[in-house]
Amino acid sequence: MQFDNLRNLFEKIRNDWAEDSEVDFQFKNKQYTTDLGKLALEIPFQHNKYLNHYTDLTQVKTSLEFQVRKLVRDKREYYGGEADAKTYAEKPFGASIKTSEKMKTYLESDEDIIALEAKIKYIDQMLYFLDSVMRQISNRGFQIKSAIEWEKFINGND
């Protein structure tokens, strides 16, 4: 998945949540209870929506983690002078690296590995956001109940 696609997806998810989490608070308005009832009924659908995003992103992250493993192996062979001649013909590399410390330095600074790891970190941020959204959705029933109790109190009902 391209980085721009990840950014666009995250922006869409954030915009969706801004819209999905909006509640019009108008006390002493008889429409308010109806709106809260509608919100309560939407809870499972919203949870499903964001859980699907979470699951899809977890799968993308897992795929990228496997790509990193393979890429690290390929880069170890490349930097260690063990890759095939075709690889060096396409992308020449000087002397092979023999020490593990130097190999670690090259692997940690390799642009291809960094690009994949950056995507994984970005997906981690997205997953953290989605986890927070799903916790908020899970608590929404309690929040709605509290709002209804408050409305009853304001209107003088027990």
mmCIF file of C-alpha atoms in Angstrom:
data_model
loop_
_atom_site.group_PDB
_atom_site.id
_atom_site.type_symbol
_atom_site.label_atom_id
_atom_site.label_comp_id
_atom_site.label_asym_id
_atom_site.label_seq_id
_atom_site.Cartn_x
_atom_site.Cartn_y
_atom_site.Cartn_z
ATOM 1 C CA MET A 1 0.000 0.000 0.000
ATOM 2 C CA GLN A 2 1.370 3.402 -0.997
ATOM 3 C CA PHE A 3 2.005 5.996 1.699
ATOM 4 C CA ASP A 4 -0.381 8.470 0.047
ATOM 5 C CA ASN A 5 -3.119 5.824 0.113
ATOM 6 C CA LEU A 6 -2.496 5.302 3.841
ATOM 7 C CA ARG A 7 -2.685 9.038 4.503
ATOM 8 C CA ASN A 8 -5.882 9.372 2.481
ATOM 9 C CA LEU A 9 -7.438 6.417 4.277
ATOM 10 C CA PHE A 10 -6.487 7.824 7.688
ATOM 11 C CA GLU A 11 -7.907 11.227 6.780
ATOM 12 C CA LYS A 12 -11.149 9.555 5.654
ATOM 13 C CA ILE A 13 -11.374 7.539 8.886
ATOM 14 C CA ARG A 14 -10.792 10.655 10.997
ATOM 15 C CA ASN A 15 -13.405 12.609 9.033
ATOM 16 C CA ASP A 16 -15.875 9.726 9.330
ATOM 17 C CA TRP A 17 -15.351 9.612 13.097
ATOM 18 C CA ALA A 18 -15.806 13.378 13.396
ATOM 19 C CA GLU A 19 -19.153 12.950 11.655
ATOM 20 C CA ASP A 20 -20.159 9.713 13.429
ATOM 21 C CA SER A 21 -19.331 11.035 16.891
ATOM 22 C CA GLU A 22 -21.259 14.281 16.555
ATOM 23 C CA VAL A 23 -24.228 14.709 18.888
ATOM 24 C CA ASP A 24 -26.551 17.721 18.858
ATOM 25 C CA PHE A 25 -27.114 18.572 22.524
ATOM 26 C CA GLN A 26 -30.341 20.496 22.944
ATOM 27 C CA PHE A 27 -31.740 20.099 26.425
ATOM 28 C CA LYS A 28 -35.492 20.419 27.009
ATOM 29 C CA ASN A 29 -36.045 19.450 23.392
ATOM 30 C CA LYS A 30 -38.338 16.435 23.020
ATOM 31 C CA GLN A 31 -36.441 15.483 19.855
ATOM 32 C CA TYR A 32 -33.351 14.966 22.002
ATOM 33 C CA THR A 33 -34.476 11.618 23.454
ATOM 34 C CA THR A 34 -35.384 10.377 19.990
ATOM 35 C CA ASP A 35 -31.941 11.393 18.737
ATOM 36 C CA LEU A 36 -30.286 9.573 21.647
ATOM 37 C CA GLY A 37 -32.333 6.479 20.882
ATOM 38 C CA LYS A 38 -31.178 6.625 17.270
ATOM 39 C CA LEU A 39 -27.583 7.031 18.442
ATOM 40 C CA ALA A 40 -27.934 4.018 20.736
ATOM 41 C CA LEU A 41 -29.211 1.894 17.851
ATOM 42 C CA GLU A 42 -26.263 2.959 15.670
ATOM 43 C CA ILE A 43 -23.635 1.755 18.173
ATOM 44 C CA PRO A 44 -23.206 -1.787 16.800
ATOM 45 C CA PHE A 45 -23.040 -0.533 13.220
ATOM 46 C CA GLN A 46 -20.396 2.050 14.066
ATOM 47 C CA HIS A 47 -18.397 -0.504 16.019
ATOM 48 C CA ASN A 48 -18.533 -2.861 13.039
ATOM 49 C CA LYS A 49 -17.439 -0.093 10.659
ATOM 50 C CA TYR A 50 -14.345 0.794 12.669
ATOM 51 C CA LEU A 51 -13.576 -2.818 13.562
ATOM 52 C CA ASN A 52 -13.477 -3.600 9.833
ATOM 53 C CA HIS A 53 -10.972 -0.765 9.330
ATOM 54 C CA TYR A 54 -8.939 -2.088 12.265
ATOM 55 C CA THR A 55 -8.925 -5.626 10.885
ATOM 56 C CA ASP A 56 -8.001 -4.523 7.367
ATOM 57 C CA LEU A 57 -5.128 -2.392 8.644
ATOM 58 C CA THR A 58 -3.884 -5.191 10.892
ATOM 59 C CA GLN A 59 -3.695 -7.436 7.829
ATOM 60 C CA VAL A 60 -1.807 -4.774 5.868
ATOM 61 C CA LYS A 61 0.594 -4.316 8.789
ATOM 62 C CA THR A 62 1.225 -8.063 9.018
ATOM 63 C CA SER A 63 1.931 -8.207 5.285
ATOM 64 C CA LEU A 64 4.398 -5.314 5.577
ATOM 65 C CA GLU A 65 6.131 -6.981 8.536
ATOM 66 C CA PHE A 66 6.654 -10.102 6.419
ATOM 67 C CA GLN A 67 7.981 -7.935 3.583
ATOM 68 C CA VAL A 68 10.470 -6.349 5.996
ATOM 69 C CA ARG A 69 11.722 -9.793 7.063
ATOM 70 C CA LYS A 70 12.287 -10.825 3.448
ATOM 71 C CA LEU A 71 13.860 -7.489 2.562
ATOM 72 C CA VAL A 72 16.251 -7.668 5.532
ATOM 73 C CA ARG A 73 17.363 -11.136 4.387
ATOM 74 C CA ASP A 74 17.898 -9.883 0.829
ATOM 75 C CA LYS A 75 19.775 -6.820 2.063
ATOM 76 C CA ARG A 76 21.984 -8.953 4.342
ATOM 77 C CA GLU A 77 22.950 -11.027 1.313
ATOM 78 C CA TYR A 78 23.509 -7.875 -0.739
ATOM 79 C CA TYR A 79 25.647 -6.079 1.848
ATOM 80 C CA GLY A 80 27.443 -9.314 2.764
ATOM 81 C CA GLY A 81 28.502 -9.908 -0.858
ATOM 82 C CA GLU A 82 26.352 -13.041 -1.181
ATOM 83 C CA ALA A 83 23.717 -11.770 -3.640
ATOM 84 C CA ASP A 84 23.744 -12.953 -7.251
ATOM 85 C CA ALA A 85 25.801 -11.123 -9.881
ATOM 86 C CA LYS A 86 22.674 -9.728 -11.552
ATOM 87 C CA THR A 87 21.825 -7.793 -8.363
ATOM 88 C CA TYR A 88 25.273 -6.172 -8.263
ATOM 89 C CA ALA A 89 25.113 -5.409 -11.989
ATOM 90 C CA GLU A 90 21.871 -3.483 -11.400
ATOM 91 C CA LYS A 91 22.994 -1.834 -8.149
ATOM 92 C CA PRO A 92 26.745 -2.040 -7.526
ATOM 93 C CA PHE A 93 28.048 -2.167 -3.983
ATOM 94 C CA GLY A 94 31.705 -1.850 -2.978
ATOM 95 C CA ALA A 95 33.254 -4.331 -0.590
ATOM 96 C CA SER A 96 31.170 -6.807 1.345
ATOM 97 C CA ILE A 97 30.456 -6.106 4.992
ATOM 98 C CA LYS A 98 31.854 -8.654 7.401
ATOM 99 C CA THR A 99 31.213 -7.323 10.905
ATOM 100 C CA SER A 100 27.808 -7.627 12.507
ATOM 101 C CA GLU A 101 27.978 -4.063 13.870
ATOM 102 C CA LYS A 102 28.608 -2.602 10.434
ATOM 103 C CA MET A 103 25.894 -4.830 8.939
ATOM 104 C CA LYS A 104 23.460 -3.559 11.579
ATOM 105 C CA THR A 105 24.351 0.035 10.690
ATOM 106 C CA TYR A 106 23.761 -0.556 6.976
ATOM 107 C CA LEU A 107 20.485 -2.389 7.554
ATOM 108 C CA GLU A 108 19.167 0.271 9.937
ATOM 109 C CA SER A 109 19.958 3.018 7.429
ATOM 110 C CA ASP A 110 18.770 1.231 4.284
ATOM 111 C CA GLU A 111 16.157 3.379 2.525
ATOM 112 C CA ASP A 112 14.014 0.446 1.375
ATOM 113 C CA ILE A 113 13.795 -0.984 4.900
ATOM 114 C CA ILE A 114 13.159 2.463 6.391
ATOM 115 C CA ALA A 115 10.301 3.054 3.924
ATOM 116 C CA LEU A 116 8.556 -0.178 4.937
ATOM 117 C CA GLU A 117 9.139 0.428 8.637
ATOM 118 C CA ALA A 118 7.747 3.976 8.292
ATOM 119 C CA LYS A 119 4.550 2.540 6.815
ATOM 120 C CA ILE A 120 4.305 0.101 9.707
ATOM 121 C CA LYS A 121 4.745 2.925 12.243
ATOM 122 C CA TYR A 122 2.072 4.971 10.467
ATOM 123 C CA ILE A 123 -0.291 2.002 10.524
ATOM 124 C CA ASP A 124 0.431 1.630 14.252
ATOM 125 C CA GLN A 125 -0.757 5.229 14.709
ATOM 126 C CA MET A 126 -3.876 4.461 12.704
ATOM 127 C CA LEU A 127 -4.549 1.335 14.772
ATOM 128 C CA TYR A 128 -4.110 3.319 17.994
ATOM 129 C CA PHE A 129 -6.652 5.858 16.749
ATOM 130 C CA LEU A 130 -9.092 3.109 15.735
ATOM 131 C CA ASP A 131 -8.644 1.370 19.087
ATOM 132 C CA SER A 132 -9.512 4.646 20.832
ATOM 133 C CA VAL A 133 -12.548 5.113 18.578
ATOM 134 C CA MET A 134 -13.806 1.603 19.303
ATOM 135 C CA ARG A 135 -13.380 2.138 23.058
ATOM 136 C CA GLN A 136 -15.335 5.366 22.743
ATOM 137 C CA ILE A 137 -18.066 3.562 20.803
ATOM 138 C CA SER A 138 -18.160 0.828 23.459
ATOM 139 C CA ASN A 139 -18.713 3.486 26.125
ATOM 140 C CA ARG A 140 -21.311 5.306 24.090
ATOM 141 C CA GLY A 141 -24.205 3.355 25.583
ATOM 142 C CA PHE A 142 -23.266 4.586 29.051
ATOM 143 C CA GLN A 143 -22.872 8.134 27.782
ATOM 144 C CA ILE A 144 -26.287 8.022 26.109
ATOM 145 C CA LYS A 145 -27.880 6.620 29.260
ATOM 146 C CA SER A 146 -26.309 9.431 31.300
ATOM 147 C CA ALA A 147 -27.594 12.024 28.822
ATOM 148 C CA ILE A 148 -31.110 10.597 29.031
ATOM 149 C CA GLU A 149 -30.934 10.667 32.849
ATOM 150 C CA TRP A 150 -29.764 14.269 32.689
ATOM 151 C CA GLU A 151 -32.625 15.171 30.349
ATOM 152 C CA LYS A 152 -35.084 13.580 32.758
ATOM 153 C CA PHE A 153 -33.575 15.561 35.620
ATOM 154 C CA ILE A 154 -33.713 18.856 33.688
ATOM 155 C CA ASN A 155 -37.345 18.226 32.711
ATOM 156 C CA GLY A 156 -38.313 17.398 36.309
ATOM 157 C CA ASN A 157 -38.916 13.676 35.692
ATOM 158 C CA ASP A 158 -37.625 11.005 38.050
#
